[in-house]
Amino acid sequence: GAVVSQHPSRVICKSGTSVKIECRSLDFQATTMFWYRQFPKQSLMLMATSNEGSKATYEQGVEKDKFLINHASLTLSTLTVTSAHPEDSSFYICSARGAEYNEQFFGPGTRLTVL
Amino acid sequence: GQNIDQPTEMTATEGAIVQINCTYQTSGFNGLFWYQQHAGEAPTFLSYNVLDGLEEKGRFSSFLSRSKGYSYLLLKELQMKDSASYLCAVRMRGAGSYQLTFGKGTKLSVIP
């Protein structure tokens, strides 16, 4: 199957700072990338969907000015959590789908802790 | 809107068979996926159904009935390593793309 990487795997930051998470498709071109958030013992919640070269579509309740998504190339998408707060602490997971695949491939996730 | 229901927890014995059910109500249905997720890790793909019927893949099988909005994941010859959360996810047409909506997951505990 296709491989998706995420970096960093863990990050701890101070409240008020910004954190950037990278998501890369390593062996395929990701026409669509998805960003999810998962709180402890809860399911994955879709935050936004992005197609390469266009603006991301955010789910209801997700602040687009706080969670900046860039999908500038077919292999890279970034999520920037701006002015992070402790309540933003969560497991952030990206997934990617190429035109030739039916399924989404998930990255390993990034655990964000905001102090 | 969409609504996906699956049991919160299940326990089964090593070597046995377990069936995890999933019911859904959604518009724009375009397939149902099952994922396995171990604690602290990302989900891994198990199966995909878009037509009615049973899909078998080794020890895992998945069934779909679109008219009933129902699916199940069947795990045979359970192993201890199968202890994980199993996520049912429905794909539907979203704004500009197909997207997955996940159920809350079923935490399966396999006991000796």
Short mmCIF file of C-alpha atoms in Angstrom, two decimals:
data_model
loop_
_atom_site.label_atom_id
_atom_site.label_comp_id
_atom_site.label_asym_id
_atom_site.label_seq_id
_atom_site.Cartn_x
_atom_site.Cartn_y
_atom_site.Cartn_z
CA GLY A 1 0.00 0.00 0.00
CA ALA A 2 0.89 3.65 -0.24
CA VAL A 3 2.86 5.36 2.52
CA VAL A 4 2.06 8.62 4.26
CA SER A 5 4.46 10.22 6.70
CA GLN A 6 3.90 12.91 9.30
CA HIS A 7 6.37 15.12 11.07
CA PRO A 8 6.85 15.66 13.94
CA SER A 9 5.45 12.62 15.72
CA ARG A 10 5.30 14.49 19.01
CA VAL A 11 5.47 18.15 19.87
CA ILE A 12 5.20 20.06 23.11
CA CYS A 13 4.76 23.80 22.94
CA LYS A 14 3.86 26.75 25.11
CA SER A 15 0.46 28.35 25.00
CA GLY A 16 0.31 31.13 22.42
CA THR A 17 2.90 29.70 20.05
CA SER A 18 2.28 28.22 16.60
CA VAL A 19 3.03 24.67 15.55
CA LYS A 20 3.38 23.33 12.03
CA ILE A 21 2.69 19.68 11.18
CA GLU A 22 3.76 18.21 7.85
CA CYS A 23 2.07 15.40 5.99
CA ARG A 24 3.76 13.78 3.01
CA SER A 25 2.71 11.09 0.56
CA LEU A 26 5.93 9.21 -0.12
CA ASP A 27 5.21 7.05 -3.14
CA PHE A 28 2.10 8.48 -4.73
CA GLN A 29 0.58 11.80 -5.66
CA ALA A 30 -2.06 12.83 -3.17
CA THR A 31 -4.77 14.70 -5.00
CA THR A 32 -6.74 15.02 -1.77
CA MET A 33 -5.52 15.26 1.81
CA PHE A 34 -7.56 15.15 4.96
CA TRP A 35 -6.77 16.37 8.47
CA TYR A 36 -8.35 14.70 11.48
CA ARG A 37 -8.21 15.32 15.20
CA GLN A 38 -8.74 12.66 17.83
CA PHE A 39 -9.22 13.32 21.52
CA PRO A 40 -8.59 10.52 24.03
CA LYS A 41 -11.07 7.64 23.76
CA GLN A 42 -12.96 9.39 20.98
CA SER A 43 -13.20 8.80 17.27
CA LEU A 44 -11.46 10.68 14.51
CA MET A 45 -13.11 13.95 13.68
CA LEU A 46 -12.53 15.41 10.25
CA MET A 47 -11.22 18.95 10.44
CA ALA A 48 -10.71 19.82 6.81
CA THR A 49 -10.31 18.48 3.30
CA SER A 50 -7.85 19.93 0.84
CA ASN A 51 -7.31 19.40 -2.83
CA GLU A 52 -3.92 20.23 -4.27
CA GLY A 53 -3.69 23.83 -5.37
CA SER A 54 -6.98 24.96 -3.92
CA LYS A 55 -8.20 26.25 -0.58
CA ALA A 56 -9.10 23.75 2.11
CA THR A 57 -12.73 23.04 2.98
CA TYR A 58 -13.23 23.18 6.72
CA GLU A 59 -15.81 21.25 8.71
CA GLN A 60 -18.35 23.09 10.75
CA GLY A 61 -16.90 24.35 14.01
CA VAL A 62 -13.28 24.30 12.85
CA GLU A 63 -11.72 27.77 12.75
CA LYS A 64 -9.91 28.24 9.48
CA ASP A 65 -7.89 31.17 10.82
CA LYS A 66 -6.64 29.06 13.69
CA PHE A 67 -5.91 25.87 11.75
CA LEU A 68 -4.11 26.93 8.60
CA ILE A 69 -3.86 24.28 5.91
CA ASN A 70 -1.62 24.46 2.88
CA HIS A 71 -1.61 21.84 0.13
CA ALA A 72 0.83 23.40 -2.27
CA SER A 73 2.06 20.24 -3.93
CA LEU A 74 0.81 16.74 -4.72
CA THR A 75 2.99 15.23 -2.01
CA LEU A 76 2.87 17.74 0.84
CA SER A 77 0.23 19.29 3.04
CA THR A 78 0.84 21.28 6.20
CA LEU A 79 -1.38 22.08 9.16
CA THR A 80 -0.38 25.05 11.30
CA VAL A 81 -2.03 25.44 14.68
CA THR A 82 -1.77 29.15 15.41
CA SER A 83 -1.78 30.63 18.90
CA ALA A 84 -2.11 27.18 20.41
CA HIS A 85 -4.03 26.70 23.66
CA PRO A 86 -4.10 23.73 26.04
CA GLU A 87 -7.49 22.67 24.64
CA ASP A 88 -5.80 22.18 21.25
CA SER A 89 -3.80 19.32 22.77
CA SER A 90 -4.81 16.30 20.74
CA PHE A 91 -3.71 13.61 18.29
CA TYR A 92 -3.65 15.08 14.78
CA ILE A 93 -3.75 12.61 11.90
CA CYS A 94 -3.53 13.29 8.20
CA SER A 95 -4.60 11.00 5.43
CA ALA A 96 -4.14 11.13 1.71
CA ARG A 97 -5.78 9.71 -1.34
CA GLY A 98 -4.46 9.55 -4.86
CA ALA A 99 -6.53 9.45 -8.00
CA GLU A 100 -5.66 5.78 -8.51
CA TYR A 101 -6.73 4.60 -5.06
CA ASN A 102 -10.11 3.92 -3.55
CA GLU A 103 -8.96 4.17 0.02
CA GLN A 104 -7.35 6.82 2.17
CA PHE A 105 -3.93 6.14 3.63
CA PHE A 106 -3.24 7.49 7.08
CA GLY A 107 -0.11 9.04 8.44
CA PRO A 108 1.21 7.89 11.82
CA GLY A 109 -0.20 10.93 13.62
CA THR A 110 1.23 13.83 15.62
CA ARG A 111 0.62 14.14 19.33
CA LEU A 112 0.41 17.80 20.25
CA THR A 113 0.66 18.91 23.87
CA VAL A 114 0.17 22.58 24.65
CA LEU A 115 1.35 23.65 28.09
CA GLY B 1 -26.35 14.68 8.23
CA GLN B 2 -24.85 11.35 9.11
CA ASN B 3 -25.03 9.00 12.05
CA ILE B 4 -22.81 5.98 12.55
CA ASP B 5 -23.34 3.58 15.44
CA GLN B 6 -21.21 0.72 16.68
CA PRO B 7 -20.84 -0.89 20.09
CA THR B 8 -18.43 0.81 22.45
CA GLU B 9 -16.67 -2.28 23.75
CA MET B 10 -16.55 -6.02 23.15
CA THR B 11 -14.63 -8.87 24.72
CA ALA B 12 -13.85 -12.19 23.06
CA THR B 13 -11.67 -15.21 23.70
CA GLU B 14 -8.48 -16.05 21.84
CA GLY B 15 -9.23 -18.44 18.97
CA ALA B 16 -12.91 -17.49 18.82
CA ILE B 17 -14.92 -15.53 16.26
CA VAL B 18 -16.29 -12.05 16.90
CA GLN B 19 -18.66 -9.89 14.88
CA ILE B 20 -18.64 -6.11 15.22
CA ASN B 21 -21.75 -4.41 13.88
CA CYS B 22 -22.11 -0.95 12.41
CA THR B 23 -25.28 0.85 11.40
CA TYR B 24 -25.34 4.12 9.56
CA GLN B 25 -27.69 6.77 8.29
CA THR B 26 -26.20 9.01 5.69
CA SER B 27 -26.77 10.74 2.39
CA GLY B 28 -24.55 10.36 -0.63
CA PHE B 29 -23.23 6.94 0.43
CA ASN B 30 -20.14 5.91 -1.50
CA GLY B 31 -18.68 3.00 0.40
CA LEU B 32 -17.98 1.68 3.88
CA PHE B 33 -14.55 1.10 5.37
CA TRP B 34 -13.28 -0.73 8.42
CA TYR B 35 -10.07 0.36 10.09
CA GLN B 36 -8.07 -1.05 12.99
CA GLN B 37 -6.48 1.35 15.43
CA HIS B 38 -4.12 0.44 18.24
CA ALA B 39 -3.85 2.89 21.10
CA GLY B 40 -1.74 5.91 20.21
CA GLU B 41 -1.37 4.91 16.58
CA ALA B 42 -3.04 5.90 13.34
CA PRO B 43 -5.74 3.71 11.80
CA THR B 44 -4.80 0.98 9.37
CA PHE B 45 -7.08 -0.10 6.56
CA LEU B 46 -8.84 -3.44 6.88
CA SER B 47 -11.62 -3.59 4.33
CA TYR B 48 -13.84 -1.72 1.90
CA ASN B 49 -17.38 -2.49 0.76
CA VAL B 50 -19.32 -0.51 -1.79
CA LEU B 51 -21.69 -3.23 -3.05
CA ASP B 52 -23.91 -5.49 -0.97
CA GLY B 53 -22.39 -8.72 0.18
CA LEU B 54 -19.42 -10.23 1.91
CA GLU B 55 -15.77 -9.38 1.29
CA GLU B 56 -13.30 -11.88 2.70
CA LYS B 57 -9.64 -11.19 3.35
CA GLY B 58 -7.87 -13.83 5.38
CA ARG B 59 -9.12 -13.86 8.97
CA PHE B 60 -11.17 -10.73 8.38
CA SER B 61 -14.46 -10.45 6.51
CA SER B 62 -16.77 -7.49 6.07
CA PHE B 63 -20.41 -7.45 5.06
CA LEU B 64 -22.57 -4.64 3.73
CA SER B 65 -26.31 -4.19 3.24
CA ARG B 66 -26.98 -0.78 1.74
CA SER B 67 -30.75 -1.07 2.00
CA LYS B 68 -30.48 -1.70 5.74
CA GLY B 69 -27.64 0.74 6.37
CA TYR B 70 -25.76 -2.08 8.05
CA SER B 71 -22.31 -3.56 8.01
CA TYR B 72 -20.34 -5.96 10.13
CA LEU B 73 -16.71 -6.90 10.53
CA LEU B 74 -16.04 -10.55 11.29
CA LEU B 75 -12.78 -11.59 12.87
CA LYS B 76 -11.95 -15.29 12.96
CA GLU B 77 -9.32 -17.23 14.92
CA LEU B 78 -8.82 -14.31 17.23
CA GLN B 79 -5.30 -13.52 18.35
CA MET B 80 -4.16 -11.41 21.28
CA LYS B 81 -2.74 -8.85 18.86
CA ASP B 82 -6.27 -8.26 17.54
CA SER B 83 -7.00 -6.30 20.72
CA ALA B 84 -7.58 -2.81 19.32
CA SER B 85 -10.28 -0.35 18.38
CA TYR B 86 -12.18 -1.08 15.19
CA LEU B 87 -13.54 1.93 13.35
CA CYS B 88 -16.42 1.85 10.93
CA ALA B 89 -16.23 4.70 8.43
CA VAL B 90 -18.69 5.78 5.77
CA ARG B 91 -17.57 7.62 2.66
CA MET B 92 -19.85 10.21 1.20
CA ARG B 93 -19.68 13.06 -1.21
CA GLY B 94 -18.56 16.17 0.65
CA ALA B 95 -17.82 19.68 -0.49
CA GLY B 96 -15.49 19.17 -3.40
CA SER B 97 -14.41 15.64 -2.57
CA TYR B 98 -15.36 12.32 -1.07
CA GLN B 99 -14.72 12.18 2.63
CA LEU B 100 -14.84 9.62 5.42
CA THR B 101 -16.93 9.98 8.54
CA PHE B 102 -15.94 7.70 11.38
CA GLY B 103 -17.98 5.99 14.02
CA LYS B 104 -16.78 6.20 17.62
CA GLY B 105 -15.03 2.86 17.32
CA THR B 106 -15.42 -0.47 19.09
CA LYS B 107 -12.73 -1.39 21.56
CA LEU B 108 -12.13 -5.13 21.30
CA SER B 109 -10.36 -6.95 24.09
CA VAL B 110 -9.13 -10.45 23.32
CA ILE B 111 -8.62 -12.55 26.44
CA PRO B 112 -6.77 -15.86 26.81
#
